[in-house]
CSV table of C-alpha atoms in Angstrom, one decimal:
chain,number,residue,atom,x,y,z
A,17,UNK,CA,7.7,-81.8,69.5
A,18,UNK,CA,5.3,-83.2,66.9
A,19,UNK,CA,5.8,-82.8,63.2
A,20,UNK,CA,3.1,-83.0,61.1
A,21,UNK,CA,3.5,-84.3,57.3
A,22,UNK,CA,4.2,-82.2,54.4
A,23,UNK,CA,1.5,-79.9,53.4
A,24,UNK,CA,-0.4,-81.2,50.2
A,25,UNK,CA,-1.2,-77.6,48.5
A,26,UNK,CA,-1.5,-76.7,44.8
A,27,UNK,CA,-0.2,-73.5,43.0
A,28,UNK,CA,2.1,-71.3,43.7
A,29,UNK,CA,2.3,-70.0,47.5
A,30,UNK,CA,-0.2,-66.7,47.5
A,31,UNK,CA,0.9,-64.9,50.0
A,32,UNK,CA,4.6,-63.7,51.9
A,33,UNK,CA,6.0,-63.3,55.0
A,34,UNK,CA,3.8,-61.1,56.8
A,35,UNK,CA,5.1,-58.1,59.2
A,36,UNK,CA,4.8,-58.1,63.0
A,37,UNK,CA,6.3,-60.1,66.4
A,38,UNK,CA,6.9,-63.5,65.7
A,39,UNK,CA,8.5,-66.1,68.9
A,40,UNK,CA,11.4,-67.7,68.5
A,41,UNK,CA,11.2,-69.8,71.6
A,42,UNK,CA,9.8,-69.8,75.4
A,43,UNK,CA,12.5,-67.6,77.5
A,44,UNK,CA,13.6,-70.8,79.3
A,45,UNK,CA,14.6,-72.6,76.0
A,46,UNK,CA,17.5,-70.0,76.1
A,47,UNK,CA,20.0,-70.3,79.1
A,48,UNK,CA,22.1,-67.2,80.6
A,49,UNK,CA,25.5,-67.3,78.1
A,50,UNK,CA,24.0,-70.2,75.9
A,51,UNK,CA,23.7,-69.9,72.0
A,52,UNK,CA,20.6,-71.1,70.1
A,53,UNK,CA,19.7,-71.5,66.6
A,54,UNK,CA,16.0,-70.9,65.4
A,55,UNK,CA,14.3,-71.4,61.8
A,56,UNK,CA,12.8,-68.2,60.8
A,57,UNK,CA,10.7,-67.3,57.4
A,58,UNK,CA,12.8,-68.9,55.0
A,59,UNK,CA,16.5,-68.7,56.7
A,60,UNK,CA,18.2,-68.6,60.4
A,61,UNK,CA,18.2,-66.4,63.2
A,62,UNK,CA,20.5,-66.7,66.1
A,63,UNK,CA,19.7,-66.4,69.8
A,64,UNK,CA,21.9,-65.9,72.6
A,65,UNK,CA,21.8,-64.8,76.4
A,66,UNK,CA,24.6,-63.0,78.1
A,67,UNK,CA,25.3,-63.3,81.4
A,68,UNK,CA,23.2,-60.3,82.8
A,69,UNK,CA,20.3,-62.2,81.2
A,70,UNK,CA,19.8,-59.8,78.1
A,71,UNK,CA,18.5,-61.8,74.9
A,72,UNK,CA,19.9,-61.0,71.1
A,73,UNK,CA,18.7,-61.9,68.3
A,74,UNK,CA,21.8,-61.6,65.5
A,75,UNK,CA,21.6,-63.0,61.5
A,76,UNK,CA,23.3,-65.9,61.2
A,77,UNK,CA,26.9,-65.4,59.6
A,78,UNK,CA,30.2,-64.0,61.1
A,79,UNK,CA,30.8,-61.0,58.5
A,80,UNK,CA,34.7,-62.2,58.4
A,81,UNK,CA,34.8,-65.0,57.0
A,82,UNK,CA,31.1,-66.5,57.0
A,83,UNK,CA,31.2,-68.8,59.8
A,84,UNK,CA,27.6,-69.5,60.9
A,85,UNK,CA,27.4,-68.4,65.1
A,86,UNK,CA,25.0,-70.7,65.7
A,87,UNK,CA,27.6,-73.8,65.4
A,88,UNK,CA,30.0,-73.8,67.7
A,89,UNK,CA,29.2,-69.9,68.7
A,90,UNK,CA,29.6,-68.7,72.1
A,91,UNK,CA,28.6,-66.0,74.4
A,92,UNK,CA,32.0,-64.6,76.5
A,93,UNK,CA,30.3,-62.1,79.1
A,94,UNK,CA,28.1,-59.3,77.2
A,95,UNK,CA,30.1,-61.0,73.9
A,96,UNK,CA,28.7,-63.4,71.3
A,97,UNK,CA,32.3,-65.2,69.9
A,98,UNK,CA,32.5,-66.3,66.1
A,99,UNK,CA,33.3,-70.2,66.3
A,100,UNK,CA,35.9,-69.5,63.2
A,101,UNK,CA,38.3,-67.2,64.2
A,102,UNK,CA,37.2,-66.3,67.8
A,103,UNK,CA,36.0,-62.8,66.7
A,104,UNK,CA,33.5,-61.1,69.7
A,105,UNK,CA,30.8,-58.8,69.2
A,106,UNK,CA,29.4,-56.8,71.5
A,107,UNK,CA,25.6,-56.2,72.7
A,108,UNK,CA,25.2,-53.3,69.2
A,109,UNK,CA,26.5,-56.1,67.2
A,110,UNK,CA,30.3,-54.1,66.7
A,111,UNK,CA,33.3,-56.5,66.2
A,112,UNK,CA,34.9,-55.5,69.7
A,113,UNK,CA,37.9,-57.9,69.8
A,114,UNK,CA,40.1,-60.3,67.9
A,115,UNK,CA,42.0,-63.5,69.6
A,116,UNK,CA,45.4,-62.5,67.8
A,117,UNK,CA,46.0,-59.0,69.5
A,118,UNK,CA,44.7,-56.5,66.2
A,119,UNK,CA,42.7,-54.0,65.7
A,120,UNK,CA,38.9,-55.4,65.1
A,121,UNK,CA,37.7,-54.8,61.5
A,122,UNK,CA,34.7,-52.5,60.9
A,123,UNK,CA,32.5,-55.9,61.1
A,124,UNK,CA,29.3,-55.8,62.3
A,125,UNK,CA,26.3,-58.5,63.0
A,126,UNK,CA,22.9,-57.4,61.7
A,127,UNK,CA,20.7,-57.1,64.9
A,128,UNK,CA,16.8,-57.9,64.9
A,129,UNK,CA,14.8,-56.0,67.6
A,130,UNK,CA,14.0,-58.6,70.6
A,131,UNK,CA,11.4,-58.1,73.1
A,132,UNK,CA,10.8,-60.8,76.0
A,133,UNK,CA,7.6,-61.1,77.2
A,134,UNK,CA,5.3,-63.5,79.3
A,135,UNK,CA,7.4,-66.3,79.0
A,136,UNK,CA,8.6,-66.2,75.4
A,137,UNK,CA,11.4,-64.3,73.0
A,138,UNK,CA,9.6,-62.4,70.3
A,139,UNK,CA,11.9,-60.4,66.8
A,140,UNK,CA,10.7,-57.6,65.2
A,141,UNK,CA,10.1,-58.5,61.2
A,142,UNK,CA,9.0,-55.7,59.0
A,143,UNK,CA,9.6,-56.4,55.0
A,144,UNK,CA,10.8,-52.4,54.8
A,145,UNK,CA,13.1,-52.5,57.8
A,146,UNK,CA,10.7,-50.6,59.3
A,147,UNK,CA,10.1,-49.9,63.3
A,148,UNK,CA,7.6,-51.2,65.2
A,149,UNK,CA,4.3,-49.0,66.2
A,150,UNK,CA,3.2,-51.5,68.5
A,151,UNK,CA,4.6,-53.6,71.3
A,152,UNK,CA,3.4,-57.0,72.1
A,153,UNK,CA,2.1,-56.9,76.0
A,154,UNK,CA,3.3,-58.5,79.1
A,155,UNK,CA,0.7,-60.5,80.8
A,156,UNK,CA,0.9,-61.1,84.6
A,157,UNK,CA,-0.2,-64.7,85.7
A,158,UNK,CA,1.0,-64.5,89.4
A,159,UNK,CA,-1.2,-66.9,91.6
A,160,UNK,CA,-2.1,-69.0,88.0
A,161,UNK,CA,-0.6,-72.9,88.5
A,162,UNK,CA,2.7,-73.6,86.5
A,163,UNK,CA,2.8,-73.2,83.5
A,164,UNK,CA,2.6,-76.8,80.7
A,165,UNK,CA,3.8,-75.9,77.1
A,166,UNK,CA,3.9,-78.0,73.8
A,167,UNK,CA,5.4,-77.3,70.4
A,168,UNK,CA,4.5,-78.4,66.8
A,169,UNK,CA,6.0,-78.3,63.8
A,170,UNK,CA,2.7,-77.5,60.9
A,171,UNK,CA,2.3,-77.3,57.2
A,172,UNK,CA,0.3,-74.2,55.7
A,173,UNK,CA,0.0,-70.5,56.9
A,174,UNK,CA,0.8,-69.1,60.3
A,175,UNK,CA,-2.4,-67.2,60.3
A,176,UNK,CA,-4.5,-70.2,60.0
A,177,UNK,CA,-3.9,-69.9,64.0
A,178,UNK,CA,-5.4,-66.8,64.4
A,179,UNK,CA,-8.1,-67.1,61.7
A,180,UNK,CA,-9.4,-70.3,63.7
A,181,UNK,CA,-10.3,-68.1,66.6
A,182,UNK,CA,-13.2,-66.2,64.9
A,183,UNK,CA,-14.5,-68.9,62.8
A,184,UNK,CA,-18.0,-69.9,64.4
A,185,UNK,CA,-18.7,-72.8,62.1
A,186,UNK,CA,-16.3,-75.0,62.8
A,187,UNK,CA,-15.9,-75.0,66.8
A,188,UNK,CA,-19.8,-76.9,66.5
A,189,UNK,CA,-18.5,-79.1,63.7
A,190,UNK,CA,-14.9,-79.5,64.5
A,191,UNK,CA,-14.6,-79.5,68.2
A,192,UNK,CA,-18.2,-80.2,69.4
A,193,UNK,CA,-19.2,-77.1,70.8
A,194,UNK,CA,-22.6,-76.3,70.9
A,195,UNK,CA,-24.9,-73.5,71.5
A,196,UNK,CA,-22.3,-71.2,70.1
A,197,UNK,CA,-22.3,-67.3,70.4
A,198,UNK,CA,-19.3,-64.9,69.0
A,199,UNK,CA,-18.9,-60.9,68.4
A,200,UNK,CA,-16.1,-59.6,67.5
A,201,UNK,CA,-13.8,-56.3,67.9
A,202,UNK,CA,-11.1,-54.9,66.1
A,203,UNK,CA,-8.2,-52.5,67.3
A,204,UNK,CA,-5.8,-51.9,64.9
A,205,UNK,CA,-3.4,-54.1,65.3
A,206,UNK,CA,-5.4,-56.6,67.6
A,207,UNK,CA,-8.5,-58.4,67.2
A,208,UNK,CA,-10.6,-59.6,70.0
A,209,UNK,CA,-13.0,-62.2,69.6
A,210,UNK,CA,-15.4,-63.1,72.5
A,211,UNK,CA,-16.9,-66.7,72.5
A,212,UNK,CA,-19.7,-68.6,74.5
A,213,UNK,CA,-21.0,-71.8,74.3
A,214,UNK,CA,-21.2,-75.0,75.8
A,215,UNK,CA,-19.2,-78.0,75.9
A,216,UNK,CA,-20.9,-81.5,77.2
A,217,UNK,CA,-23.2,-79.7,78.6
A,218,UNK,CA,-20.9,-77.2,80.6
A,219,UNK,CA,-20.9,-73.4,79.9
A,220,UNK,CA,-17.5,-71.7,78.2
A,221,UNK,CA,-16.6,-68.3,77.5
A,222,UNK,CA,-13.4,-68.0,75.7
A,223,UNK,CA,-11.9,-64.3,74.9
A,224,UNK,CA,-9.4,-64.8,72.2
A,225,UNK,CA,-7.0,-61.3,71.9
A,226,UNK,CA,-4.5,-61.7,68.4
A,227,UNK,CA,-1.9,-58.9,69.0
A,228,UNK,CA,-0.5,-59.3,65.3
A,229,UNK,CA,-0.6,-62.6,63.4
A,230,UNK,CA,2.3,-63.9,65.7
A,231,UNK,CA,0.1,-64.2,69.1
A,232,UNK,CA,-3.0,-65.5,70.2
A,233,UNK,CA,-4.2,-64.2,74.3
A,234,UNK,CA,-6.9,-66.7,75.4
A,235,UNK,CA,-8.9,-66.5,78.6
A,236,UNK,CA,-11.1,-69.5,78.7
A,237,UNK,CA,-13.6,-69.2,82.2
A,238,UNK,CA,-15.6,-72.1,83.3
A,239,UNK,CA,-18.1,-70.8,86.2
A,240,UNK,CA,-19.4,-74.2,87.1
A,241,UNK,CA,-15.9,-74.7,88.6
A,242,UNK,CA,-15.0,-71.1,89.3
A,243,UNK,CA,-11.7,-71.8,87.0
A,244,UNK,CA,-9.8,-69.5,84.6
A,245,UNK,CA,-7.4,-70.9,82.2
A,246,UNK,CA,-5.4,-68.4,80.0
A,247,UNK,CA,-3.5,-70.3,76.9
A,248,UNK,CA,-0.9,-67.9,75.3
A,249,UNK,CA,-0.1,-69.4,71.7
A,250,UNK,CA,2.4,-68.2,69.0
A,251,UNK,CA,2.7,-69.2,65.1
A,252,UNK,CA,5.6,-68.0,63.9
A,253,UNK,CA,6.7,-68.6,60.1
A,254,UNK,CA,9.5,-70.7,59.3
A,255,UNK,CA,9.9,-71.5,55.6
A,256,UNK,CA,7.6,-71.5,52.6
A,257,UNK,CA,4.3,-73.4,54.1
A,258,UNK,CA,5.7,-74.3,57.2
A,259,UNK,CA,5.4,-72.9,60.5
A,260,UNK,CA,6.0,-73.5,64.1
A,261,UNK,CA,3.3,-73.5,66.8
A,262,UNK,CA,4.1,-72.8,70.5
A,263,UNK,CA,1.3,-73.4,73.1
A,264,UNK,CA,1.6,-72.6,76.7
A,265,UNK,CA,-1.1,-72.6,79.5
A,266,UNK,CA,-2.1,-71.8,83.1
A,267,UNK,CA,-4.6,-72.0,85.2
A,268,UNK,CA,-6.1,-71.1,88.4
A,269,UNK,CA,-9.7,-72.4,89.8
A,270,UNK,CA,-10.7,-70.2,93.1
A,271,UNK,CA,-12.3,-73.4,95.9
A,272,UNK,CA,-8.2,-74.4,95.3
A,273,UNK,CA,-7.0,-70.6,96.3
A,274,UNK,CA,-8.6,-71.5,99.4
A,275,UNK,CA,-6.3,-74.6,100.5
A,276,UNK,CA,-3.2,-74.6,102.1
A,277,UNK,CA,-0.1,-74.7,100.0
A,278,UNK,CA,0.6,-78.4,100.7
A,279,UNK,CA,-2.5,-79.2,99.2
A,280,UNK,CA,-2.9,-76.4,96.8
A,281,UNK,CA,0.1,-77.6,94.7
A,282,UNK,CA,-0.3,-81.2,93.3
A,283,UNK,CA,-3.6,-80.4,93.0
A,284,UNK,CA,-2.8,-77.7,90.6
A,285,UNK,CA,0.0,-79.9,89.2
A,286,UNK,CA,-2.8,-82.5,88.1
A,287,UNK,CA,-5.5,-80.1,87.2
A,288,UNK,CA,-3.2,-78.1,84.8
A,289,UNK,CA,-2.0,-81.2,83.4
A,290,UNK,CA,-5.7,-82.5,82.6
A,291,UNK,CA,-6.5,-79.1,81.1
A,292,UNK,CA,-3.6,-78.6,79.0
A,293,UNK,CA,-4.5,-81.9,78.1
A,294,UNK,CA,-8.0,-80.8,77.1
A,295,UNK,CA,-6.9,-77.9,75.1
A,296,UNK,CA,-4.0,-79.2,73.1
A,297,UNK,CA,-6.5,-81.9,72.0
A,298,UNK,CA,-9.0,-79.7,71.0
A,299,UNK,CA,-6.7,-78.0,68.9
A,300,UNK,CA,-5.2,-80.8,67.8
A,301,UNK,CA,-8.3,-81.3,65.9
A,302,UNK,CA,-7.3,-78.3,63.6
A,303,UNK,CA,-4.3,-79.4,62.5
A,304,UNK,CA,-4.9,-81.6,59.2
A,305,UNK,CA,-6.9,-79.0,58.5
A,306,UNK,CA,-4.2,-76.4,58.6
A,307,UNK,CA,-1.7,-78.6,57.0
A,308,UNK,CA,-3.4,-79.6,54.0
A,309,UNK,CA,-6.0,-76.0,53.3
A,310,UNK,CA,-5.3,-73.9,50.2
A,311,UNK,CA,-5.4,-70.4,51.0
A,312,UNK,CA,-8.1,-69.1,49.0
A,313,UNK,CA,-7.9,-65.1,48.6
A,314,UNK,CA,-12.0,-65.1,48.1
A,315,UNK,CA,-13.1,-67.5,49.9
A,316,UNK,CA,-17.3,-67.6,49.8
A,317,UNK,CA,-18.2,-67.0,52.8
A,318,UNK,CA,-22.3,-67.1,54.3
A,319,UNK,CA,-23.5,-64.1,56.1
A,320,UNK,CA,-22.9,-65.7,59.3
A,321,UNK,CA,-19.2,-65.9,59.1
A,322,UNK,CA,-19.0,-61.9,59.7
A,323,UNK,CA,-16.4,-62.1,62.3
A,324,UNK,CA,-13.8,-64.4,59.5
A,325,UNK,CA,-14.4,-61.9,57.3
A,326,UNK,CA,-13.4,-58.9,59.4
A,327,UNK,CA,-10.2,-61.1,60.5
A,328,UNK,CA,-9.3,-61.3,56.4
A,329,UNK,CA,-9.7,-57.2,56.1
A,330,UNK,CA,-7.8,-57.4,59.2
A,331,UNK,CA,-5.0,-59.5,58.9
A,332,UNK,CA,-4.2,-58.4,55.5
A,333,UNK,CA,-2.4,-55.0,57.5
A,334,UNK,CA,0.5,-57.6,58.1
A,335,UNK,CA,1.1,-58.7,54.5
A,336,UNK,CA,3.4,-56.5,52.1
A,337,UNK,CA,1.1,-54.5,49.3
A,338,UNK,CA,-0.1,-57.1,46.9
A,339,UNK,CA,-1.6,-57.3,43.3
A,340,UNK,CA,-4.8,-57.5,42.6
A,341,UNK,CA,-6.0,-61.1,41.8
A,342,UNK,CA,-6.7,-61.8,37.9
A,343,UNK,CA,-10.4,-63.1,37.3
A,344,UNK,CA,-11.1,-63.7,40.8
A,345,UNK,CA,-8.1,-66.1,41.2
A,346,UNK,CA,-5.7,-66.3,43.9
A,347,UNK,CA,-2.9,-63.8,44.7
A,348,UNK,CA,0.4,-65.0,43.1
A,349,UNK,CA,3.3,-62.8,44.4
A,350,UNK,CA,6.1,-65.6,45.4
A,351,UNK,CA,7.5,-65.8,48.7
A,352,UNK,CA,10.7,-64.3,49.7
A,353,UNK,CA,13.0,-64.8,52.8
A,354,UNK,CA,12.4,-62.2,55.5
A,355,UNK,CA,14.9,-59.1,54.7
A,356,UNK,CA,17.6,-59.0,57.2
A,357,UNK,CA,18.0,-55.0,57.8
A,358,UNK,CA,19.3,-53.6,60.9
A,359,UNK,CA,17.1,-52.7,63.3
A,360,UNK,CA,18.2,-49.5,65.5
């Protein structure tokens, strides 16, 4: 994991948490019966697996006497088992048992709504406790190579990730793009951005799907070498101006279909690692740029930038209601620590 430095911002922090599916970790990071313990906007979240494979996401503390169950925690069965006192709770989050023979007490963990999909553990975070209207999707990548993953640890906004993908003018400045064409869709809670261009003289089309501001779809095709690369990335908020990127890809390039399985697979072993290669350094690029940008709530844009300024109307869906800016100045409300409310 690589941890950038501290993020050199001014002024208060403009914005909150925003609403939507955020990943807490790729679904092999958490074992069958293994505990893990994950930052999350401002506080903890706990992650277990029991052993018929189900993952929970649970707030942090034993409601007995406050132990935290990602220290020492353990998962018995179905049963995640307080550290402290040995307390178990079931798969609802009821108290279900007590080591010492009594009746369990009318404890209960607060749940978060988990969905697992392509690869990675996503929670449900609404600032109302409200339910989700969308589902994130679950993409099928049979016949792609194995997939490579990295993880980084950022200063700034978790959107900056998804506001990257539609902005035009820096993918010539930035990354060295050239001859660069974008349109743009939006569907309510996703935005689709299809991108072509060339690269050193080779011709890219990148289709980049944000389903919330949590998770960023990207088919990249390369026809010269009949290949297809889809990255799958996910910013998830962790405290005030901090956040947690997770970047995994895979890829698949059709003259290697064609070869026998002995030579099929270390040829996609070292083409998948030269292209995750290739893409975490391209995005590499953007990262003292994240770390060190001021969030600007009127940024002045030129008339080119249409697509960024759609993703602003856009993303702004995710963010609780807000106060108008005084004299054109930035939105002040303060950040709070997502609310931990029960989700049904």
């Amino acid at each position: 994991m690589i941890v950038m430095p501290e993020p050199v911002i001014e002024g208060p922090r403009p914005l909150p948490y925003p609403n939507g599916w955020f990943a807490l970790c790729f679904s092999d990071e958490l074992k069958r019966e293994s505990v893990r313990t994950a930052p999350f906007m401002g506080g903890d979240l706990v992650l277990y697996r029991t052993a018929a494979g189900i993952a929970h996401a649970v707030t942090p503390y034993c409601p007995h006497l406050g132990a935290h169950l990602g220290h020492g925690g353990k998962v018995d069965g179905e049963d995640l088992v307080c550290p402290f006192h040995g307390l178990a709770y079931g798969p609802d989050g009821a108290c279900v048992r007590t080591p010492f023979g009594s009746t369990p007490p009318r404890a209960t963990l607060d749940k978060w709504l988990v969905q697992e999909r392509s690869g990675a553990i996503f929670v449900w975070r609404d600032h109302l406790g409200r339910a989700p209207d969308w589902e994130m999707p679950d993409f099928d990548t049979t016949g792609f190579s194995p997939a490579r993953g990295s993880c980084y640890e950022l200063g700034g906004y978790a959107h900056d990730m998804v506001e990257n993908s539609s902005d035009v003018r820096h993918f010539p400045h930035l990354h060295g793009f050239t001859d660069v064409a974008m349109r743009h869709e939006v569907d309510r809670h996703h935005l689709t951005i299809d991108l072509t261009a060339r690269w050193k003289g080779v011709d890219v089309h990148l289709r980049m799907t944000s389903h919330g501001l949590g998770h960023v779809h990207g088919e990249t095709d390369v026809p010269r070498f009949g290949a297809k690369v889809i990255t799958r990335s996910y910013a998830t908020p962790t405290a005030p101006l901090k956040w947690t990127l997770r970047w995994t890809d895979v890829m698949r390039v059709a003259r290697i279909d064609a070869l026998p399985p002995f030579l099929r697979q270390p040829l996609y072993a070292l083409l998948a690692g030269i292209a995750h290669h290739w893409f975490v350094r391209v995005v590499r690029a953007d990262f003292p740029i994240w770390s060190n940008r001021r969030y600007l709530a009127r940024p002045m844009l030129t008339a080119e930038e249409n697509a960024t300024a759609a993703l602003r109307r856009w993303m702004m869906q995710f963010y609780p209601e807000q106060p108008a800016p005084r004299n054109g100045g930035p939105i002040l409300n303060p950040a709070r620590p997502s609310t931990q409310r029960r989700q049904s």
